[in-house]
Amino acid sequence: MTVHVVGAGVAGMVAALMLARAGHAVTLHDAAPVAGGRCRALPDGTDNGTHVLMGANRAALRFLDAIGARDGWIEPEPDGLPLFDLADGTARRIAASPRAWRDPARRPPGLSAGGVLALLGMASGITDRPVATAMAKHPALLRGFVEPLTVAALNTPVAQASSARLGQVLRRLGGAGAARLLVAREGLGPNLIAPALAALAQAGVALRLGARLRALTTAEGRAVALHIGQDSLAVAAGDAIILALPPWEAARLILGLRVPDDHAPILNLHFARPGAGPVRFVGLLGGLVQWVLVRPGGISVTVSAADAEAEEPVDSLAPRAWAEIRQAARAFALPGDWAQAPPPCRAVKERRATPRHGVGFPPVAPRLPLRNLALAGDWTWGGLPATIEAAALSGEAAAKAVARQARRPGAA
Ligand SMILES: Cc1cc2nc3c(=O)[nH]c(=O)nc-3n(C[C@H](O)[C@H](O)[C@H](O)COP(=O)(O)OP(=O)(O)OC[C@H]3O[C@@H](n4cnc5c(N)ncnc54)[C@H](O)[C@@H]3O)c2cc1C
């Protein structure tokens, strides 16, 4: 079988590698000049945004294993996540795993029996309401644990975020090692994209960058031609297509497809301050900065659900962020020089970083909207918020779906 995978983000790369290693002829097309999609390295080597994986992200870790990149993802804070509260200067380490909460030193602030019940209620997913409402009786736990987790995982403020969606995340944090937090030691380029491209090339995948799928011709429930750039490719009987595209592109190409249409931005600030290491990852509460990743190559700040901040110029964001980071650096004795003046800073604003995960689930897209065409992409995986894990799971599912179709006599 020949398979055209369109979209070389995580979902497309996962699908292409699986199918090529299963012996199919695979071409991977992407409109952009580089692979990686929303999880990519910029031309100067900076990550488009800090990407964090959890131990629970089995499909993402499987892909890292498959491309030989697992060792590049390290756990910077094995003793618990450092969290600095700008409101009162409190510095504590908390564990994301309920297993570790037996140790009072690593419990989230405000944890009580009632708070645990509220977390279990969200994890059950029986009702769906705003996270802030579900946690209204536990304001300290909301502020010191649930809110940073929600904003990071759902890219949505707690006043709107879906408690049932957050429950999908909470349910996964209980397993052994599930709450280990991992980051790329050097960056997405060396620790994800380069090894992925090497593995794809070795598996025989033909990569076509700068190749935008303009349109799709269908007939009798099948895709029969792809119009990519200036070319039109006929899709032979028995061949298949995977569209691993963002929702707005999938909806443009497949008429009638219902997709999430409300997206939220993520802002990243990258300070060019070389450090001596080790890699550190610190959370902040009550200010602009939500997470700080300190690597030898520089310091990266993440602001999720950044609707207001995405409109603010870097000249005003950088000094505000730097003043906050210096306080956290002092509190956690982060190594290196933390001079008062901010180092040179660039802002990367991903305006449609992920769908906004408000109350109420969008309709789940069909995996096979056409007999020989499967959909992939983080938004197609109903069991998780839009993350690398959801993208990887969707890529695996799409690869299996087209392989299964190909085995059905006369199906495609
Ligand atoms: C700043 C930021 C921080 C994030 N942080 C995290 C994190 O910490 N942890 C986590 O798990 N997730 C995080 N995410 C989410 C994660 O990046 C995404 O869930 C994941 O990368 C989505 O992968 P995908 O393959 O589904 O889609 P995409 O990465 O969007 O891939 C789609 C691809 O399709 C291509 N394309 C679009 N239109 C066409 C067309 N017509 N023809 C051909 N190609 C086309 C695009 O160029 C792109 O390469 C973050 C996202 C952002 C933006």
CSV table of C-alpha atoms and ligand atoms in Angstrom, one decimal:
chain,number,residue,atom,x,y,z
A,1,MET,CA,0.0,0.0,0.0
A,2,THR,CA,1.1,3.6,-0.7
A,3,VAL,CA,0.2,6.0,2.0
A,4,HIS,CA,0.2,9.8,1.8
A,5,VAL,CA,0.5,11.3,5.2
A,6,VAL,CA,-0.3,15.0,5.1
A,7,GLY,CA,1.0,17.0,8.1
A,8,ALA,CA,4.4,16.4,9.6
A,9,GLY,CA,3.5,17.3,13.2
A,10,VAL,CA,3.8,14.7,15.9
A,11,ALA,CA,0.6,12.9,14.8
A,12,GLY,CA,1.8,12.7,11.2
A,13,MET,CA,5.3,11.6,12.1
A,14,VAL,CA,4.0,8.9,14.4
A,15,ALA,CA,1.7,7.5,11.7
A,16,ALA,CA,4.3,7.7,8.9
A,17,LEU,CA,6.9,5.9,11.0
A,18,MET,CA,4.5,3.1,12.0
A,19,LEU,CA,3.3,2.5,8.5
A,20,ALA,CA,6.8,2.6,6.9
A,21,ARG,CA,8.2,0.2,9.5
A,22,ALA,CA,5.2,-2.1,8.7
A,23,GLY,CA,6.4,-2.2,5.1
A,24,HIS,CA,4.2,0.4,3.4
A,25,ALA,CA,5.5,3.0,1.0
A,26,VAL,CA,4.9,6.4,2.8
A,27,THR,CA,5.2,10.0,1.7
A,28,LEU,CA,5.0,12.6,4.4
A,29,HIS,CA,3.9,16.1,3.1
A,30,ASP,CA,3.9,19.3,5.0
A,31,ALA,CA,3.1,22.9,4.0
A,32,ALA,CA,5.8,24.3,6.3
A,33,PRO,CA,9.5,24.4,5.5
A,34,VAL,CA,10.2,22.4,8.6
A,35,ALA,CA,8.7,19.4,10.3
A,36,GLY,CA,7.2,19.4,13.8
A,37,GLY,CA,4.1,21.6,13.5
A,38,ARG,CA,3.2,23.1,16.8
A,39,CYS,CA,6.1,21.3,18.4
A,40,ARG,CA,9.1,22.5,16.4
A,41,ALA,CA,12.4,24.2,16.5
A,42,LEU,CA,12.6,27.8,15.1
A,43,PRO,CA,15.3,28.6,12.5
A,44,ASP,CA,17.6,29.8,15.3
A,45,GLY,CA,17.2,26.6,17.2
A,46,THR,CA,14.8,27.9,19.8
A,47,ASP,CA,11.8,25.8,20.6
A,48,ASN,CA,8.5,27.4,19.5
A,49,GLY,CA,7.5,26.8,23.0
A,50,THR,CA,8.5,24.7,26.0
A,51,HIS,CA,7.1,21.2,25.7
A,52,VAL,CA,6.6,19.1,28.8
A,53,LEU,CA,5.8,15.4,28.8
A,54,MET,CA,4.6,13.3,31.8
A,55,GLY,CA,5.5,9.7,32.6
A,56,ALA,CA,1.8,8.9,31.9
A,57,ASN,CA,2.3,9.9,28.2
A,58,ARG,CA,3.0,6.4,27.1
A,59,ALA,CA,2.4,6.9,23.4
A,60,ALA,CA,4.6,10.0,23.3
A,61,LEU,CA,7.4,8.1,25.1
A,62,ARG,CA,6.8,5.1,22.8
A,63,PHE,CA,7.5,7.4,19.8
A,64,LEU,CA,10.7,8.8,21.6
A,65,ASP,CA,11.8,5.1,22.0
A,66,ALA,CA,11.0,4.4,18.4
A,67,ILE,CA,13.2,7.2,17.1
A,68,GLY,CA,16.0,6.6,19.7
A,69,ALA,CA,15.4,9.9,21.4
A,70,ARG,CA,14.2,8.8,24.9
A,71,ASP,CA,17.5,9.7,26.6
A,72,GLY,CA,17.2,13.3,25.5
A,73,TRP,CA,14.2,13.8,27.7
A,74,ILE,CA,15.1,14.3,31.3
A,75,GLU,CA,13.4,14.8,34.7
A,76,PRO,CA,14.7,18.2,35.9
A,77,GLU,CA,12.9,18.2,39.3
A,78,PRO,CA,12.8,14.6,40.6
A,79,ASP,CA,12.2,15.8,44.2
A,80,GLY,CA,8.9,17.6,43.4
A,81,LEU,CA,7.9,20.6,41.4
A,82,PRO,CA,9.3,23.9,42.7
A,83,LEU,CA,6.5,26.4,43.0
A,84,PHE,CA,7.1,30.0,44.0
A,85,ASP,CA,4.1,32.2,45.0
A,86,LEU,CA,4.7,35.8,44.1
A,87,ALA,CA,1.9,36.9,46.4
A,88,ASP,CA,3.6,36.0,49.6
A,89,GLY,CA,7.0,34.8,48.6
A,90,THR,CA,6.3,31.1,49.6
A,91,ALA,CA,8.6,28.6,48.0
A,92,ARG,CA,7.6,25.0,48.1
A,93,ARG,CA,8.0,21.7,46.2
A,94,ILE,CA,4.9,19.8,45.4
A,95,ALA,CA,4.4,16.4,43.9
A,96,ALA,CA,1.9,16.0,41.1
A,97,SER,CA,1.4,12.4,42.0
A,98,PRO,CA,-1.2,11.6,44.7
A,99,ARG,CA,1.1,8.6,45.6
A,100,ALA,CA,3.7,11.1,47.0
A,101,TRP,CA,1.2,13.1,49.1
A,102,ARG,CA,1.7,10.8,52.0
A,103,ASP,CA,4.8,13.0,52.5
A,104,PRO,CA,3.4,16.2,54.0
A,105,ALA,CA,6.4,18.2,52.6
A,106,ARG,CA,5.3,17.4,49.0
A,107,ARG,CA,1.5,17.9,49.4
A,108,PRO,CA,-0.2,20.7,47.5
A,109,PRO,CA,-1.2,23.6,49.7
A,110,GLY,CA,-4.7,23.3,51.2
A,111,LEU,CA,-5.0,19.6,50.6
A,112,SER,CA,-7.8,18.2,52.8
A,113,ALA,CA,-10.1,15.2,52.7
A,114,GLY,CA,-12.8,17.4,51.1
A,115,GLY,CA,-10.2,18.6,48.5
A,116,VAL,CA,-9.3,15.0,47.6
A,117,LEU,CA,-13.0,14.2,47.1
A,118,ALA,CA,-13.3,17.3,44.8
A,119,LEU,CA,-10.3,16.0,42.8
A,120,LEU,CA,-11.9,12.5,42.7
A,121,GLY,CA,-15.2,14.1,41.5
A,122,MET,CA,-13.4,15.7,38.6
A,123,ALA,CA,-11.5,12.5,37.8
A,124,SER,CA,-14.8,10.6,37.7
A,125,GLY,CA,-15.9,12.9,34.9
A,126,ILE,CA,-19.6,12.3,35.9
A,127,THR,CA,-20.4,16.0,35.7
A,128,ASP,CA,-18.8,18.7,33.6
A,129,ARG,CA,-18.6,22.2,35.0
A,130,PRO,CA,-15.9,24.9,35.2
A,131,VAL,CA,-12.9,23.8,37.2
A,132,ALA,CA,-13.2,26.9,39.4
A,133,THR,CA,-16.8,25.9,40.3
A,134,ALA,CA,-15.8,22.3,41.0
A,135,MET,CA,-13.1,23.5,43.4
A,136,ALA,CA,-14.9,26.5,44.8
A,137,LYS,CA,-14.8,25.2,48.4
A,138,HIS,CA,-11.0,24.6,48.2
A,139,PRO,CA,-9.5,27.9,47.1
A,140,ALA,CA,-6.0,27.2,48.4
A,141,LEU,CA,-5.8,23.8,46.6
A,142,LEU,CA,-7.3,25.4,43.5
A,143,ARG,CA,-4.7,28.2,43.5
A,144,GLY,CA,-1.7,26.1,44.5
A,145,PHE,CA,-2.2,23.0,42.5
A,146,VAL,CA,-5.3,22.7,40.3
A,147,GLU,CA,-5.1,26.0,38.6
A,148,PRO,CA,-1.5,25.7,37.4
A,149,LEU,CA,-2.2,22.1,36.2
A,150,THR,CA,-5.4,23.1,34.4
A,151,VAL,CA,-3.9,26.1,32.6
A,152,ALA,CA,-0.9,24.1,31.6
A,153,ALA,CA,-2.8,21.0,30.4
A,154,LEU,CA,-6.0,22.6,29.1
A,155,ASN,CA,-4.6,26.0,28.0
A,156,THR,CA,-7.9,27.4,29.4
A,157,PRO,CA,-8.5,29.6,32.5
A,158,VAL,CA,-10.1,27.7,35.4
A,159,ALA,CA,-13.3,29.9,35.2
A,160,GLN,CA,-14.0,28.3,31.8
A,161,ALA,CA,-12.0,25.0,31.8
A,162,SER,CA,-13.9,21.7,31.7
A,163,SER,CA,-13.7,19.7,34.9
A,164,ALA,CA,-14.3,16.5,33.0
A,165,ARG,CA,-11.4,17.3,30.6
A,166,LEU,CA,-9.2,17.9,33.5
A,167,GLY,CA,-10.5,14.7,35.0
A,168,GLN,CA,-9.0,12.8,32.0
A,169,VAL,CA,-5.6,14.2,33.1
A,170,LEU,CA,-6.1,13.6,36.8
A,171,ARG,CA,-7.1,9.9,36.2
A,172,ARG,CA,-3.7,9.3,34.6
A,173,LEU,CA,-1.6,10.8,37.4
A,174,GLY,CA,-2.1,8.0,39.9
A,175,GLY,CA,0.1,5.3,38.2
A,176,ALA,CA,3.7,4.6,39.2
A,177,GLY,CA,5.9,7.1,37.5
A,178,ALA,CA,2.9,8.7,35.8
A,179,ALA,CA,3.5,12.2,37.2
A,180,ARG,CA,7.2,12.4,36.4
A,181,LEU,CA,7.7,15.6,34.4
A,182,LEU,CA,10.1,15.4,31.5
A,183,VAL,CA,11.6,18.1,29.3
A,184,ALA,CA,13.9,18.0,26.3
A,185,ARG,CA,17.5,18.4,27.6
A,186,GLU,CA,18.7,20.6,24.7
A,187,GLY,CA,15.6,21.4,22.8
A,188,LEU,CA,12.9,20.1,20.4
A,189,GLY,CA,15.3,20.3,17.4
A,190,PRO,CA,18.0,17.9,18.8
A,191,ASN,CA,15.8,15.9,21.1
A,192,LEU,CA,12.7,15.3,18.9
A,193,ILE,CA,12.7,16.6,15.3
A,194,ALA,CA,16.2,15.6,14.2
A,195,PRO,CA,16.0,12.0,15.5
A,196,ALA,CA,12.4,11.7,14.2
A,197,LEU,CA,13.5,12.8,10.7
A,198,ALA,CA,16.5,10.4,10.8
A,199,ALA,CA,14.2,7.5,11.8
A,200,LEU,CA,11.7,8.4,9.1
A,201,ALA,CA,14.4,8.6,6.4
A,202,GLN,CA,15.9,5.3,7.6
A,203,ALA,CA,12.4,3.7,7.4
A,204,GLY,CA,12.2,4.9,3.8
A,205,VAL,CA,9.6,7.7,4.3
A,206,ALA,CA,9.8,10.4,1.5
A,207,LEU,CA,9.5,13.8,3.2
A,208,ARG,CA,8.1,16.6,1.1
A,209,LEU,CA,8.3,20.0,2.9
A,210,GLY,CA,6.8,23.2,1.5
A,211,ALA,CA,4.0,21.0,0.1
A,212,ARG,CA,0.6,22.4,1.0
A,213,LEU,CA,-2.5,20.2,0.4
A,214,ARG,CA,-4.7,22.7,-1.4
A,215,ALA,CA,-7.7,20.5,-2.1
A,216,LEU,CA,-8.9,16.9,-2.2
A,217,THR,CA,-11.0,15.3,-4.9
A,218,THR,CA,-13.4,12.6,-3.7
A,219,ALA,CA,-15.7,10.2,-5.5
A,220,GLU,CA,-18.0,7.6,-4.1
A,221,GLY,CA,-16.8,7.9,-0.5
A,222,ARG,CA,-13.1,7.7,-1.4
A,223,ALA,CA,-10.4,10.3,-1.9
A,224,VAL,CA,-9.2,10.0,-5.5
A,225,ALA,CA,-6.8,12.8,-5.9
A,226,LEU,CA,-4.6,15.1,-3.8
A,227,HIS,CA,-3.8,18.6,-5.0
A,228,ILE,CA,-0.5,19.5,-3.4
A,229,GLY,CA,1.3,22.6,-4.4
A,230,GLN,CA,1.3,22.7,-8.2
A,231,ASP,CA,0.9,18.9,-8.5
A,232,SER,CA,-2.2,16.7,-8.5
A,233,LEU,CA,-1.6,13.1,-7.3
A,234,ALA,CA,-4.0,10.4,-8.2
A,235,VAL,CA,-4.8,8.0,-5.4
A,236,ALA,CA,-4.8,4.5,-6.7
A,237,ALA,CA,-7.2,1.9,-5.5
A,238,GLY,CA,-5.7,0.2,-2.4
A,239,ASP,CA,-3.7,3.4,-1.5
A,240,ALA,CA,-4.5,5.5,1.6
A,241,ILE,CA,-4.3,9.0,3.0
A,242,ILE,CA,-3.9,10.2,6.5
A,243,LEU,CA,-4.7,13.9,7.1
A,244,ALA,CA,-2.8,14.8,10.3
A,245,LEU,CA,-3.7,18.5,10.1
A,246,PRO,CA,-5.0,21.2,12.5
A,247,PRO,CA,-8.8,21.2,12.8
A,248,TRP,CA,-9.3,24.3,10.6
A,249,GLU,CA,-7.4,22.7,7.7
A,250,ALA,CA,-9.2,19.4,8.1
A,251,ALA,CA,-12.5,21.2,8.0
A,252,ARG,CA,-11.5,23.2,4.9
A,253,LEU,CA,-10.7,20.0,3.1
A,254,ILE,CA,-13.5,17.7,4.2
A,255,LEU,CA,-16.9,19.2,3.8
A,256,GLY,CA,-19.3,18.9,6.7
A,257,LEU,CA,-16.6,17.9,9.2
A,258,ARG,CA,-17.3,19.4,12.7
A,259,VAL,CA,-14.2,20.5,14.5
A,260,PRO,CA,-13.2,22.6,17.5
A,261,ASP,CA,-13.3,26.2,16.3
A,262,ASP,CA,-12.2,28.2,19.4
A,263,HIS,CA,-8.4,28.2,20.0
A,264,ALA,CA,-6.3,29.7,22.8
A,265,PRO,CA,-2.8,31.2,22.5
A,266,ILE,CA,0.4,30.3,24.3
A,267,LEU,CA,3.1,32.9,24.8
A,268,ASN,CA,6.7,31.9,25.2
A,269,LEU,CA,9.5,34.4,26.1
A,270,HIS,CA,13.0,33.3,25.4
A,271,PHE,CA,15.8,35.0,27.3
A,272,ALA,CA,19.3,34.6,25.8
A,273,ARG,CA,21.1,34.0,29.0
A,274,PRO,CA,23.6,31.1,28.8
A,275,GLY,CA,23.6,29.1,32.0
A,276,ALA,CA,26.0,26.5,33.4
A,277,GLY,CA,23.2,24.0,34.1
A,278,PRO,CA,21.7,21.8,35.5
A,279,VAL,CA,18.4,22.0,33.7
A,280,ARG,CA,15.7,23.4,36.0
A,281,PHE,CA,11.9,23.8,35.8
A,282,VAL,CA,10.1,26.1,38.2
A,283,GLY,CA,6.5,27.2,38.4
A,284,LEU,CA,5.3,30.6,39.5
A,285,LEU,CA,1.9,31.6,40.9
A,286,GLY,CA,0.2,35.0,40.9
A,287,GLY,CA,2.0,36.8,38.1
A,288,LEU,CA,2.7,36.8,34.4
A,289,VAL,CA,5.1,33.9,34.3
A,290,GLN,CA,3.7,30.4,34.8
A,291,TRP,CA,6.7,28.2,34.1
A,292,VAL,CA,10.4,28.8,33.7
A,293,LEU,CA,12.7,26.4,32.0
A,294,VAL,CA,16.4,27.1,32.6
A,295,ARG,CA,18.7,25.3,30.2
A,296,PRO,CA,22.3,26.0,29.3
A,297,GLY,CA,21.1,27.4,26.0
A,298,GLY,CA,18.8,30.0,27.6
A,299,ILE,CA,15.7,30.6,29.8
A,300,SER,CA,12.2,30.0,28.5
A,301,VAL,CA,9.0,31.3,30.0
A,302,THR,CA,5.6,29.8,29.3
A,303,VAL,CA,2.3,31.7,29.6
A,304,SER,CA,-0.6,29.5,28.6
A,305,ALA,CA,-4.2,30.8,28.0
A,306,ALA,CA,-2.4,34.0,27.1
A,307,ASP,CA,-5.2,35.9,25.4
A,308,ALA,CA,-4.3,39.3,26.9
A,309,GLU,CA,-0.5,38.8,26.9
A,310,ALA,CA,-0.4,37.8,23.2
A,311,GLU,CA,-1.4,41.4,22.5
A,312,GLU,CA,1.4,42.9,24.7
A,313,PRO,CA,4.7,44.0,23.1
A,314,VAL,CA,7.9,42.1,24.2
A,315,ASP,CA,9.4,45.4,25.5
A,316,SER,CA,6.9,45.4,28.3
A,317,LEU,CA,6.6,41.7,28.8
A,318,ALA,CA,10.3,41.0,29.2
A,319,PRO,CA,11.1,43.3,32.2
A,320,ARG,CA,7.9,42.1,34.0
A,321,ALA,CA,8.8,38.5,33.5
A,322,TRP,CA,12.4,38.9,34.4
A,323,ALA,CA,11.6,40.6,37.7
A,324,GLU,CA,9.4,37.6,38.6
A,325,ILE,CA,12.0,35.0,37.5
A,326,ARG,CA,14.7,36.7,39.6
A,327,GLN,CA,12.5,36.3,42.7
A,328,ALA,CA,12.0,32.6,42.0
A,329,ALA,CA,15.7,32.1,41.2
A,330,ARG,CA,16.6,33.6,44.6
A,331,ALA,CA,14.1,31.4,46.4
A,332,PHE,CA,15.3,28.2,44.8
A,333,ALA,CA,19.0,29.1,44.6
A,334,LEU,CA,19.1,28.6,40.8
A,335,PRO,CA,22.7,28.8,39.7
A,336,GLY,CA,24.1,31.5,37.5
A,337,ASP,CA,24.0,35.3,37.2
A,338,TRP,CA,20.5,36.8,37.7
A,339,ALA,CA,21.4,40.5,37.0
A,340,GLN,CA,18.7,43.1,37.4
A,341,ALA,CA,18.6,44.0,33.7
A,342,PRO,CA,16.8,41.4,31.6
A,343,PRO,CA,19.0,39.7,28.9
A,344,PRO,CA,17.9,40.0,25.3
A,345,CYS,CA,14.4,38.5,24.9
A,346,ARG,CA,12.3,37.3,22.0
A,347,ALA,CA,8.6,36.5,22.2
A,348,VAL,CA,7.0,33.6,20.3
A,349,LYS,CA,3.2,33.9,20.2
A,350,GLU,CA,1.4,30.8,19.0
A,351,ARG,CA,-2.1,32.2,18.6
A,352,ARG,CA,-3.9,28.9,17.9
A,353,ALA,CA,-1.7,26.8,20.2
A,354,THR,CA,-4.5,24.4,21.1
A,355,PRO,CA,-8.3,24.3,21.2
A,356,ARG,CA,-9.8,26.0,24.2
A,357,HIS,CA,-11.1,23.2,26.5
A,358,GLY,CA,-14.2,24.8,27.9
A,359,VAL,CA,-17.1,22.9,29.5
A,360,GLY,CA,-18.8,20.6,27.0
A,361,PHE,CA,-16.8,18.3,24.7
A,362,PRO,CA,-16.7,19.1,20.9
A,363,PRO,CA,-17.9,16.3,18.7
A,364,VAL,CA,-15.3,13.6,18.2
A,365,ALA,CA,-14.2,13.5,14.6
A,366,PRO,CA,-14.6,10.2,12.8
A,367,ARG,CA,-11.3,8.4,12.3
A,368,LEU,CA,-12.3,7.3,8.8
A,369,PRO,CA,-14.5,10.0,7.2
A,370,LEU,CA,-13.7,8.4,3.8
A,371,ARG,CA,-13.0,4.8,3.1
A,372,ASN,CA,-9.4,5.3,2.3
A,373,LEU,CA,-8.7,8.4,4.4
A,374,ALA,CA,-8.1,8.6,8.1
A,375,LEU,CA,-7.9,11.7,10.3
A,376,ALA,CA,-5.2,12.2,12.9
A,377,GLY,CA,-4.1,15.2,15.0
A,378,ASP,CA,-4.3,16.1,18.7
A,379,TRP,CA,-7.9,17.4,18.4
A,380,THR,CA,-9.2,14.0,17.0
A,381,TRP,CA,-8.4,12.2,20.2
A,382,GLY,CA,-11.4,12.6,22.5
A,383,GLY,CA,-9.8,11.0,25.6
A,384,LEU,CA,-7.3,13.7,26.4
A,385,PRO,CA,-6.8,17.5,26.0
A,386,ALA,CA,-4.9,18.5,22.9
A,387,THR,CA,-1.3,17.5,23.8
A,388,ILE,CA,1.6,15.6,22.3
A,389,GLU,CA,0.2,12.5,23.9
A,390,ALA,CA,-3.2,13.0,22.1
A,391,ALA,CA,-1.3,13.7,18.9
A,392,ALA,CA,0.8,10.5,19.2
A,393,LEU,CA,-2.3,8.3,20.1
A,394,SER,CA,-4.2,9.7,17.1
A,395,GLY,CA,-1.3,9.0,14.8
A,396,GLU,CA,-1.1,5.4,16.0
A,397,ALA,CA,-4.9,5.0,15.6
A,398,ALA,CA,-4.9,6.5,12.1
A,399,ALA,CA,-2.1,4.2,11.0
A,400,LYS,CA,-3.9,1.2,12.3
A,401,ALA,CA,-7.2,2.3,10.7
A,402,VAL,CA,-5.7,2.6,7.2
A,403,ALA,CA,-3.7,-0.7,7.6
A,404,ARG,CA,-6.9,-2.4,8.7
A,405,GLN,CA,-8.9,-1.0,5.7
A,406,ALA,CA,-6.2,-2.1,3.3
A,407,ARG,CA,-6.6,-5.7,4.6
A,408,ARG,CA,-10.3,-5.7,3.9
A,409,PRO,CA,-10.9,-7.3,0.5
A,410,GLY,CA,-12.0,-4.6,-2.0
A,411,ALA,CA,-12.6,-2.0,0.8
A,412,ALA,CA,-10.6,0.9,-0.5
B,1,LIG,C1,3.6,26.9,22.5
B,1,LIG,C2,3.1,25.5,22.7
B,1,LIG,C3,3.4,24.8,23.9
B,1,LIG,C4,2.8,23.5,24.0
B,1,LIG,N1,3.2,22.8,25.1
B,1,LIG,C5,2.8,21.5,25.2
B,1,LIG,C6,3.3,20.7,26.3
B,1,LIG,O1,4.1,21.2,27.2
B,1,LIG,N2,3.0,19.4,26.3
B,1,LIG,C7,2.2,18.8,25.4
B,1,LIG,O2,1.9,17.6,25.5
B,1,LIG,N3,1.7,19.6,24.4
B,1,LIG,C8,2.0,20.9,24.3
B,1,LIG,N4,1.5,21.7,23.2
B,1,LIG,C9,0.6,21.0,22.3
B,1,LIG,C10,1.3,20.2,21.2
B,1,LIG,O3,2.3,21.0,20.6
B,1,LIG,C11,0.3,19.8,20.2
B,1,LIG,O4,-0.7,19.1,20.8
B,1,LIG,C12,0.9,18.8,19.1
B,1,LIG,O5,2.2,19.3,18.7
B,1,LIG,C13,0.0,18.7,18.0
B,1,LIG,O6,0.5,17.9,17.0
B,1,LIG,P1,-0.4,17.5,15.7
B,1,LIG,O7,0.5,16.7,14.9
B,1,LIG,O8,-1.7,17.0,16.1
B,1,LIG,O9,-0.6,18.9,15.0
B,1,LIG,P2,0.4,20.0,14.4
B,1,LIG,O10,1.6,20.0,15.1
B,1,LIG,O11,-0.4,21.3,14.2
B,1,LIG,O12,0.7,19.4,12.9
B,1,LIG,C14,0.0,19.7,11.8
B,1,LIG,C15,0.9,19.9,10.6
B,1,LIG,O13,0.1,20.1,9.4
B,1,LIG,C16,0.8,21.1,8.6
B,1,LIG,N5,-0.2,21.6,7.7
B,1,LIG,C17,-1.2,22.5,8.0
B,1,LIG,N6,-2.0,22.7,6.9
B,1,LIG,C18,-1.5,22.0,5.9
B,1,LIG,C19,-1.8,21.7,4.5
B,1,LIG,N7,-2.9,22.3,4.0
B,1,LIG,N8,-1.1,20.9,3.8
B,1,LIG,C20,0.0,20.3,4.3
B,1,LIG,N9,0.4,20.5,5.6
B,1,LIG,C21,-0.3,21.3,6.4
B,1,LIG,C22,1.4,22.1,9.6
B,1,LIG,O14,2.4,22.8,9.0
B,1,LIG,C23,1.8,21.1,10.7
B,1,LIG,O15,3.2,20.7,10.6
B,1,LIG,C24,2.0,23.0,23.0
B,1,LIG,C25,1.7,23.7,21.9
B,1,LIG,C26,2.2,25.0,21.7
B,1,LIG,C27,1.9,25.7,20.5
